[in-house]
PDB file of C-alpha atoms in Angstrom:
ATOM      1  CA  MET A   1     217.177 202.524 198.611  1.00 49.00           C
ATOM      2  CA  THR A   2     218.222 204.995 201.315  1.00 45.00           C
ATOM      3  CA  GLU A   3     217.835 208.681 200.588  1.00 49.00           C
ATOM      4  CA  VAL A   4     220.307 211.274 201.907  1.00 48.00           C
ATOM      5  CA  GLY A   5     218.577 214.336 203.478  1.00 46.00           C
ATOM      6  CA  ALA A   6     219.370 217.868 202.583  1.00 46.00           C
ATOM      7  CA  GLY A   7     221.144 218.271 205.924  1.00 44.00           C
ATOM      8  CA  ALA A   8     224.136 216.214 204.551  1.00 44.00           C
ATOM      9  CA  VAL A   9     224.754 218.789 201.843  1.00 45.00           C
ATOM     10  CA  GLU A  10     224.761 221.643 204.335  1.00 50.00           C
ATOM     11  CA  LEU A  11     227.291 219.882 206.627  1.00 55.00           C
ATOM     12  CA  GLY A  12     229.904 219.259 203.947  1.00 55.00           C
ATOM     13  CA  GLY A  13     228.200 217.991 200.881  1.00 60.00           C
ATOM     14  CA  ASP A  14     229.544 215.321 198.606  1.00 68.00           C
ATOM     15  CA  PRO A  15     233.371 215.130 199.160  1.00 64.00           C
ATOM     16  CA  ARG A  16     233.873 214.676 195.471  1.00 73.00           C
ATOM     17  CA  THR A  17     232.577 218.121 194.785  1.00 79.00           C
ATOM     18  CA  VAL A  18     234.209 220.073 197.575  1.00 76.00           C
ATOM     19  CA  PRO A  19     237.475 221.747 196.490  1.00 78.00           C
ATOM     20  CA  PRO A  20     240.547 220.234 198.181  1.00 72.00           C
ATOM     21  CA  GLY A  21     241.484 223.638 199.843  1.00 71.00           C
ATOM     22  CA  GLU A  22     238.160 223.459 201.745  1.00 75.00           C
ATOM     23  CA  ARG A  23     238.240 219.853 202.954  1.00 73.00           C
ATOM     24  CA  GLY A  24     240.450 220.448 205.955  1.00 74.00           C
ATOM     25  CA  GLU A  25     243.994 219.518 206.741  1.00 74.00           C
ATOM     26  CA  THR A  26     245.900 216.817 208.611  1.00 76.00           C
ATOM     27  CA  THR A  27     248.261 217.920 211.368  1.00 82.00           C
ATOM     28  CA  VAL A  28     251.258 215.781 212.206  1.00 86.00           C
ATOM     29  CA  ALA A  29     252.632 216.226 215.795  1.00 89.00           C
ATOM     30  CA  ASP A  30     256.318 217.113 216.251  1.00 92.00           C
ATOM     31  CA  ARG A  31     256.923 213.961 218.190  1.00 95.00           C
ATOM     32  CA  VAL A  32     255.661 211.873 215.336  1.00 95.00           C
ATOM     33  CA  VAL A  33     257.958 213.492 212.878  1.00 97.00           C
ATOM     34  CA  ALA A  34     260.820 213.064 215.398  1.00 97.00           C
ATOM     35  CA  LYS A  35     260.119 209.290 215.527  1.00 97.00           C
ATOM     36  CA  ILE A  36     260.104 209.140 211.679  1.00 97.00           C
ATOM     37  CA  ALA A  37     263.493 211.056 211.607  1.00 98.00           C
ATOM     38  CA  SER A  38     264.989 208.805 214.320  1.00 97.00           C
ATOM     39  CA  GLN A  39     263.970 205.657 212.413  1.00 98.00           C
ATOM     40  CA  ALA A  40     265.277 207.096 209.183  1.00 98.00           C
ATOM     41  CA  ALA A  41     268.634 207.829 210.859  1.00 97.00           C
ATOM     42  CA  ARG A  42     268.841 204.305 212.231  1.00 96.00           C
ATOM     43  CA  GLU A  43     268.202 202.960 208.668  1.00 96.00           C
ATOM     44  CA  ALA A  44     270.907 205.209 207.240  1.00 96.00           C
ATOM     45  CA  VAL A  45     273.513 204.456 209.993  1.00 94.00           C
ATOM     46  CA  GLY A  46     273.139 200.738 209.537  1.00 91.00           C
ATOM     47  CA  VAL A  47     274.809 198.409 212.020  1.00 88.00           C
ATOM     48  CA  LEU A  48     275.664 200.322 215.245  1.00 85.00           C
ATOM     49  CA  PRO A  49     278.853 199.773 217.153  1.00 81.00           C
ATOM     50  CA  ARG A  50     278.369 197.335 220.095  1.00 82.00           C
ATOM     51  CA  ASP A  51     277.960 199.971 222.873  1.00 88.00           C
ATOM     52  CA  ALA A  52     276.392 202.772 220.822  1.00 91.00           C
ATOM     53  CA  GLU A  53     273.155 204.472 221.515  1.00 94.00           C
ATOM     54  CA  PRO A  54     270.638 204.445 218.726  1.00 95.00           C
ATOM     55  CA  PRO A  55     270.033 207.747 216.902  1.00 97.00           C
ATOM     56  CA  HIS A  56     267.459 210.092 218.333  1.00 97.00           C
ATOM     57  CA  ALA A  57     265.980 213.294 216.778  1.00 97.00           C
ATOM     58  CA  SER A  58     264.262 216.440 217.900  1.00 97.00           C
ATOM     59  CA  VAL A  59     261.999 218.314 215.471  1.00 97.00           C
ATOM     60  CA  VAL A  60     260.325 221.710 215.152  1.00 96.00           C
ATOM     61  CA  VAL A  61     257.368 221.795 212.758  1.00 95.00           C
ATOM     62  CA  ARG A  62     256.139 225.079 211.372  1.00 93.00           C
ATOM     63  CA  HIS A  63     253.925 225.873 208.390  1.00 90.00           C
ATOM     64  CA  GLY A  64     254.133 222.354 206.858  1.00 88.00           C
ATOM     65  CA  SER A  65     257.956 222.073 207.096  1.00 94.00           C
ATOM     66  CA  ALA A  66     260.164 220.323 209.673  1.00 96.00           C
ATOM     67  CA  ARG A  67     263.560 221.340 210.960  1.00 97.00           C
ATOM     68  CA  VAL A  68     265.349 218.264 212.356  1.00 98.00           C
ATOM     69  CA  ARG A  69     268.313 217.832 214.767  1.00 98.00           C
ATOM     70  CA  VAL A  70     269.468 214.210 215.004  1.00 98.00           C
ATOM     71  CA  HIS A  71     272.121 212.808 217.343  1.00 98.00           C
ATOM     72  CA  VAL A  72     274.160 209.747 216.120  1.00 97.00           C
ATOM     73  CA  GLU A  73     277.064 207.629 217.186  1.00 95.00           C
ATOM     74  CA  LEU A  74     279.329 206.297 214.487  1.00 93.00           C
ATOM     75  CA  ASP A  75     282.138 203.773 214.102  1.00 89.00           C
ATOM     76  CA  TYR A  76     285.611 205.065 213.346  1.00 89.00           C
ATOM     77  CA  PRO A  77     287.598 205.015 211.063  1.00 91.00           C
ATOM     78  CA  GLY A  78     285.095 205.780 208.346  1.00 88.00           C
ATOM     79  CA  ASP A  79     283.767 208.459 206.027  1.00 93.00           C
ATOM     80  CA  ILE A  80     282.039 210.629 208.680  1.00 94.00           C
ATOM     81  CA  GLY A  81     280.981 213.355 206.284  1.00 95.00           C
ATOM     82  CA  GLY A  82     279.635 210.827 203.771  1.00 95.00           C
ATOM     83  CA  ARG A  83     277.675 208.983 206.478  1.00 95.00           C
ATOM     84  CA  CYS A  84     276.195 212.249 207.769  1.00 97.00           C
ATOM     85  CA  ALA A  85     275.094 213.205 204.253  1.00 97.00           C
ATOM     86  CA  HIS A  86     273.483 209.867 203.869  1.00 97.00           C
ATOM     87  CA  VAL A  87     271.551 210.311 207.175  1.00 98.00           C
ATOM     88  CA  ARG A  88     270.405 213.832 205.958  1.00 98.00           C
ATOM     89  CA  ARG A  89     269.164 212.508 202.567  1.00 98.00           C
ATOM     90  CA  ARG A  90     267.300 209.534 204.261  1.00 98.00           C
ATOM     91  CA  ILE A  91     265.596 211.804 206.811  1.00 98.00           C
ATOM     92  CA  VAL A  92     264.445 214.243 204.132  1.00 98.00           C
ATOM     93  CA  GLU A  93     263.124 211.352 202.002  1.00 98.00           C
ATOM     94  CA  ARG A  94     261.217 209.516 204.797  1.00 98.00           C
ATOM     95  CA  VAL A  95     259.695 212.684 206.374  1.00 97.00           C
ATOM     96  CA  ARG A  96     258.508 213.852 202.954  1.00 96.00           C
ATOM     97  CA  ASP A  97     257.063 210.448 202.060  1.00 96.00           C
ATOM     98  CA  LEU A  98     255.484 209.596 205.448  1.00 95.00           C
ATOM     99  CA  ALA A  99     254.467 212.977 206.831  1.00 94.00           C
ATOM    100  CA  GLY A 100     254.154 214.994 203.645  1.00 93.00           C
ATOM    101  CA  MET A 101     256.452 217.748 204.908  1.00 94.00           C
ATOM    102  CA  SER A 102     259.434 219.519 203.483  1.00 95.00           C
ATOM    103  CA  VAL A 103     262.624 219.404 205.422  1.00 97.00           C
ATOM    104  CA  PRO A 104     264.696 222.544 204.773  1.00 96.00           C
ATOM    105  CA  GLU A 105     267.185 221.824 207.563  1.00 96.00           C
ATOM    106  CA  VAL A 106     268.722 218.615 208.973  1.00 97.00           C
ATOM    107  CA  VAL A 107     271.464 218.970 211.599  1.00 98.00           C
ATOM    108  CA  VAL A 108     273.354 215.800 212.192  1.00 98.00           C
ATOM    109  CA  GLN A 109     275.271 215.927 215.483  1.00 97.00           C
ATOM    110  CA  VAL A 110     277.869 213.198 215.919  1.00 96.00           C
ATOM    111  CA  GLU A 111     277.848 212.495 219.642  1.00 95.00           C
ATOM    112  CA  ARG A 112     280.552 209.846 219.795  1.00 95.00           C
ATOM    113  CA  LEU A 113     282.891 207.896 217.551  1.00 93.00           C
ATOM    114  CA  HIS A 114     283.517 204.300 218.334  1.00 92.00           C
ATOM    115  CA  LEU A 115     286.861 202.687 217.516  1.00 88.00           C
ATOM    116  CA  GLY A 116     286.337 199.684 215.251  1.00 76.00           C
ATOM    117  CA  ASP A 117     286.862 196.233 216.871  1.00 64.00           C
ATOM    118  CA  HIS A 118     289.300 195.324 214.099  1.00 55.00           C
ATOM    119  CA  LEU A 119     291.810 197.885 215.249  1.00 52.00           C
ATOM    120  CA  GLY A 120     294.340 197.215 218.019  1.00 48.00           C
ATOM    121  CA  THR A 121     294.573 199.277 221.185  1.00 49.00           C
ATOM    122  CA  ALA A 122     298.055 200.722 220.540  1.00 46.00           C
ATOM    123  CA  GLY A 123     297.235 203.848 218.654  1.00 48.00           C
ATOM    124  CA  GLY A 124     294.964 202.044 216.212  1.00 47.00           C
ATOM    125  CA  ARG A 125     297.726 199.793 214.852  1.00 44.00           C
ATOM    126  CA  THR A 126     297.726 196.042 214.767  1.00 44.00           C
ATOM    127  CA  PRO A 127     300.921 194.115 215.465  1.00 41.00           C
TER     128      PRO A 127
END
């Protein structure tokens, strides 16, 4: 049987007896949260129009919360407001679940609207 010396207790002791507030903390980098937010936006947007850029996000993390700005391109016509709300909800959910952070603000910036393939070129009307 191996015996643990007294030095182990002085360096931190048994992790089961150290209160959670004294164990340390995990820091998640802004760029990691931005990648999580970008992926969440991709999941929420779904199938992108043929020539669309995938969503990308920028994030500022302060005191355990993340403020997110995400840029998306959407197809048109469609419920732009509803899709943006879905993107916001998905980002809040994924950042909370994967990074353990609150997300008090998500700004969804629609960079471009893509006219659907099923519409004609004459003012959106089909013959």
